[in-house]
CSV table of C-alpha atoms in Angstrom, one decimal:
chain,number,residue,atom,x,y,z
A,16,UNK,CA,24.5,-27.1,-14.9
A,17,UNK,CA,26.0,-23.6,-14.6
A,18,UNK,CA,23.8,-20.8,-15.9
A,19,UNK,CA,24.8,-19.3,-19.2
A,20,UNK,CA,27.8,-17.0,-18.8
A,21,UNK,CA,28.5,-18.5,-15.3
A,22,UNK,CA,32.0,-19.3,-14.2
A,23,UNK,CA,32.9,-23.0,-14.2
A,24,UNK,CA,35.5,-24.4,-11.9
A,25,UNK,CA,39.1,-23.2,-12.2
A,26,UNK,CA,42.4,-24.7,-11.2
A,27,UNK,CA,43.9,-23.1,-8.1
A,28,UNK,CA,46.6,-20.7,-9.1
A,29,UNK,CA,45.1,-20.1,-12.5
A,30,UNK,CA,43.7,-16.7,-11.6
A,31,UNK,CA,45.3,-13.6,-13.1
A,32,UNK,CA,43.1,-10.6,-12.3
A,33,UNK,CA,45.1,-8.2,-14.4
A,34,UNK,CA,44.2,-10.0,-17.7
A,35,UNK,CA,41.9,-7.8,-19.7
A,36,UNK,CA,38.5,-9.4,-20.3
A,37,UNK,CA,39.1,-12.3,-17.9
A,38,UNK,CA,35.7,-13.1,-16.5
A,39,UNK,CA,37.3,-14.1,-13.2
A,40,UNK,CA,38.3,-10.5,-12.7
A,41,UNK,CA,34.6,-9.6,-12.2
A,42,UNK,CA,34.0,-12.8,-10.2
A,43,UNK,CA,36.9,-11.9,-7.9
A,44,UNK,CA,35.5,-8.4,-7.4
A,45,UNK,CA,32.2,-10.0,-6.5
A,46,UNK,CA,34.0,-12.3,-4.0
A,47,UNK,CA,35.8,-9.3,-2.4
A,48,UNK,CA,32.6,-7.3,-2.2
A,49,UNK,CA,30.7,-10.2,-0.6
A,50,UNK,CA,33.6,-10.9,1.9
A,51,UNK,CA,34.4,-7.3,3.0
A,52,UNK,CA,31.3,-5.2,2.3
A,53,UNK,CA,28.6,-7.8,2.9
A,54,UNK,CA,30.5,-9.9,5.5
A,55,UNK,CA,29.9,-13.2,3.8
A,56,UNK,CA,32.6,-15.7,4.7
A,57,UNK,CA,34.3,-17.6,1.9
A,58,UNK,CA,32.9,-21.0,3.0
A,59,UNK,CA,29.4,-19.5,2.7
A,60,UNK,CA,30.2,-18.0,-0.7
A,61,UNK,CA,31.4,-21.4,-1.9
A,62,UNK,CA,28.1,-22.9,-0.9
A,63,UNK,CA,26.1,-20.1,-2.6
A,64,UNK,CA,28.0,-20.6,-5.9
A,65,UNK,CA,27.6,-24.4,-5.6
A,66,UNK,CA,23.8,-24.0,-5.4
A,67,UNK,CA,24.1,-22.4,-8.8
A,68,UNK,CA,26.2,-25.3,-10.1
A,69,UNK,CA,29.4,-23.3,-10.0
A,70,UNK,CA,32.3,-25.1,-8.2
A,71,UNK,CA,34.5,-22.7,-6.4
A,72,UNK,CA,36.2,-24.2,-3.4
A,73,UNK,CA,37.2,-22.1,-0.4
A,74,UNK,CA,40.9,-22.5,-1.3
A,75,UNK,CA,40.2,-21.1,-4.8
A,76,UNK,CA,38.3,-18.2,-3.4
A,77,UNK,CA,41.0,-17.6,-0.8
A,78,UNK,CA,43.6,-17.6,-3.6
A,79,UNK,CA,41.6,-15.0,-5.4
A,80,UNK,CA,41.3,-12.8,-2.3
A,81,UNK,CA,45.1,-13.1,-1.8
A,82,UNK,CA,45.8,-12.3,-5.4
A,83,UNK,CA,43.6,-9.2,-5.3
A,84,UNK,CA,45.1,-8.0,-2.0
A,85,UNK,CA,48.6,-8.3,-3.5
A,86,UNK,CA,47.5,-6.3,-6.6
A,87,UNK,CA,45.8,-3.7,-4.4
A,88,UNK,CA,48.8,-3.3,-2.0
A,89,UNK,CA,50.3,-0.3,-3.9
A,90,UNK,CA,46.9,1.4,-3.7
A,91,UNK,CA,46.8,0.8,0.0
A,92,UNK,CA,50.3,2.3,0.4
A,93,UNK,CA,49.3,5.3,-1.7
A,94,UNK,CA,46.2,5.9,0.4
A,95,UNK,CA,48.1,5.5,3.6
A,96,UNK,CA,50.7,8.1,2.4
A,97,UNK,CA,48.0,10.5,1.3
A,98,UNK,CA,46.1,10.3,4.6
A,99,UNK,CA,49.1,10.5,6.8
A,100,UNK,CA,50.8,13.4,5.0
A,101,UNK,CA,48.1,15.9,5.9
A,102,UNK,CA,48.9,18.1,9.0
A,103,UNK,CA,45.6,17.1,10.7
A,104,UNK,CA,44.4,13.6,11.3
A,105,UNK,CA,41.4,12.1,13.0
A,106,UNK,CA,42.0,8.6,14.5
A,107,UNK,CA,40.0,6.0,16.3
A,108,UNK,CA,39.8,2.2,16.7
A,109,UNK,CA,36.9,-0.2,16.6
A,110,UNK,CA,36.8,-3.6,18.1
A,111,UNK,CA,36.0,-6.4,15.6
A,112,UNK,CA,35.3,-10.1,16.3
A,113,UNK,CA,37.9,-12.3,14.6
A,114,UNK,CA,37.3,-16.0,14.2
A,115,UNK,CA,40.5,-17.9,14.9
A,116,UNK,CA,41.2,-20.8,12.5
A,117,UNK,CA,40.1,-24.1,13.9
A,118,UNK,CA,38.4,-22.4,16.9
A,119,UNK,CA,34.7,-21.7,17.2
A,120,UNK,CA,35.3,-18.8,19.5
A,121,UNK,CA,36.1,-15.3,18.4
A,122,UNK,CA,38.9,-13.0,19.6
A,123,UNK,CA,38.7,-9.2,19.6
A,124,UNK,CA,40.9,-7.6,16.9
A,125,UNK,CA,41.0,-3.9,16.1
A,126,UNK,CA,40.4,-1.8,13.0
A,127,UNK,CA,42.3,1.5,13.3
A,128,UNK,CA,40.7,4.3,11.3
A,129,UNK,CA,42.7,7.3,10.2
A,130,UNK,CA,40.7,10.1,8.5
A,131,UNK,CA,41.9,13.1,6.5
A,132,UNK,CA,39.1,15.6,6.0
A,133,UNK,CA,39.6,19.4,6.0
A,134,UNK,CA,36.5,20.3,4.0
A,135,UNK,CA,35.2,22.3,7.0
A,136,UNK,CA,38.4,24.4,6.9
A,137,UNK,CA,37.8,25.2,3.2
A,138,UNK,CA,40.2,22.6,1.8
A,139,UNK,CA,39.5,21.5,-1.8
A,140,UNK,CA,41.6,18.3,-1.2
A,141,UNK,CA,39.7,15.1,-1.3
A,142,UNK,CA,38.9,13.5,2.1
A,143,UNK,CA,40.1,10.0,2.6
A,144,UNK,CA,40.1,7.2,5.2
A,145,UNK,CA,42.8,4.6,5.7
A,146,UNK,CA,42.1,1.5,7.8
A,147,UNK,CA,44.7,-0.8,9.4
A,148,UNK,CA,44.0,-4.0,11.3
A,149,UNK,CA,45.7,-5.3,14.4
A,150,UNK,CA,45.0,-8.4,16.4
A,151,UNK,CA,44.9,-6.5,19.7
A,152,UNK,CA,44.8,-2.9,21.1
A,153,UNK,CA,48.5,-2.6,22.1
A,154,UNK,CA,49.8,0.9,21.6
A,155,UNK,CA,52.6,-0.3,19.4
A,156,UNK,CA,50.1,-0.6,16.5
A,157,UNK,CA,48.9,3.0,16.3
A,158,UNK,CA,52.4,4.2,17.1
A,159,UNK,CA,53.7,2.1,14.1
A,160,UNK,CA,50.9,3.4,11.9
A,161,UNK,CA,51.7,7.0,12.9
A,162,UNK,CA,55.5,6.8,12.8
A,163,UNK,CA,55.8,9.2,9.9
A,164,UNK,CA,53.0,11.5,10.9
A,165,UNK,CA,53.7,15.0,12.0
A,166,UNK,CA,50.9,17.3,12.9
A,167,UNK,CA,47.6,17.5,14.9
A,168,UNK,CA,46.0,14.2,15.9
A,169,UNK,CA,42.4,14.3,17.0
A,170,UNK,CA,41.6,11.1,18.9
A,171,UNK,CA,40.0,9.8,22.0
A,172,UNK,CA,42.0,9.6,25.3
A,173,UNK,CA,43.6,6.2,24.5
A,174,UNK,CA,47.2,6.8,25.5
A,175,UNK,CA,48.5,4.3,22.9
A,176,UNK,CA,47.5,6.6,20.1
A,177,UNK,CA,50.0,9.3,20.8
A,178,UNK,CA,53.0,9.8,18.5
A,179,UNK,CA,56.1,11.8,19.4
A,180,UNK,CA,55.6,14.0,16.4
A,181,UNK,CA,51.8,14.6,16.8
A,182,UNK,CA,50.0,17.1,18.9
A,183,UNK,CA,47.0,15.4,20.4
A,184,UNK,CA,43.8,17.4,20.9
């Protein structure tokens, strides 16, 4: 029996996170936090909810993640634009293990980190970080990310990070 105020099972595709007062909006936020901040995979979250009597299949949770990502896409684009329009940018990549579907082995993907932060130079503009994922370390990924960037790029010596309009330091 679900706890008082708990979420019961929902039909796949019934989630509309933009509805005001929809309890699933808070639940979807919890799912995203668990997945991305606490690194709890959806299958494990489904098991955790099931122990509390709440039936949320992986496909439902995955649908919620997809719906939230679609809703947050404009925010991601705005953040990317804000970070990359500064004249000075810090960049780096971090290897991340990626579990391939149907395979018990991991592959190494990359999280590319782009930082705008001129507080040390006296800027009052808010610092920001934009992340981009790629399945490998090919130079085409940072070159694509930095295609519209013009300015000073502070990065390690990875040759793939250079952009034709950036001055690397």
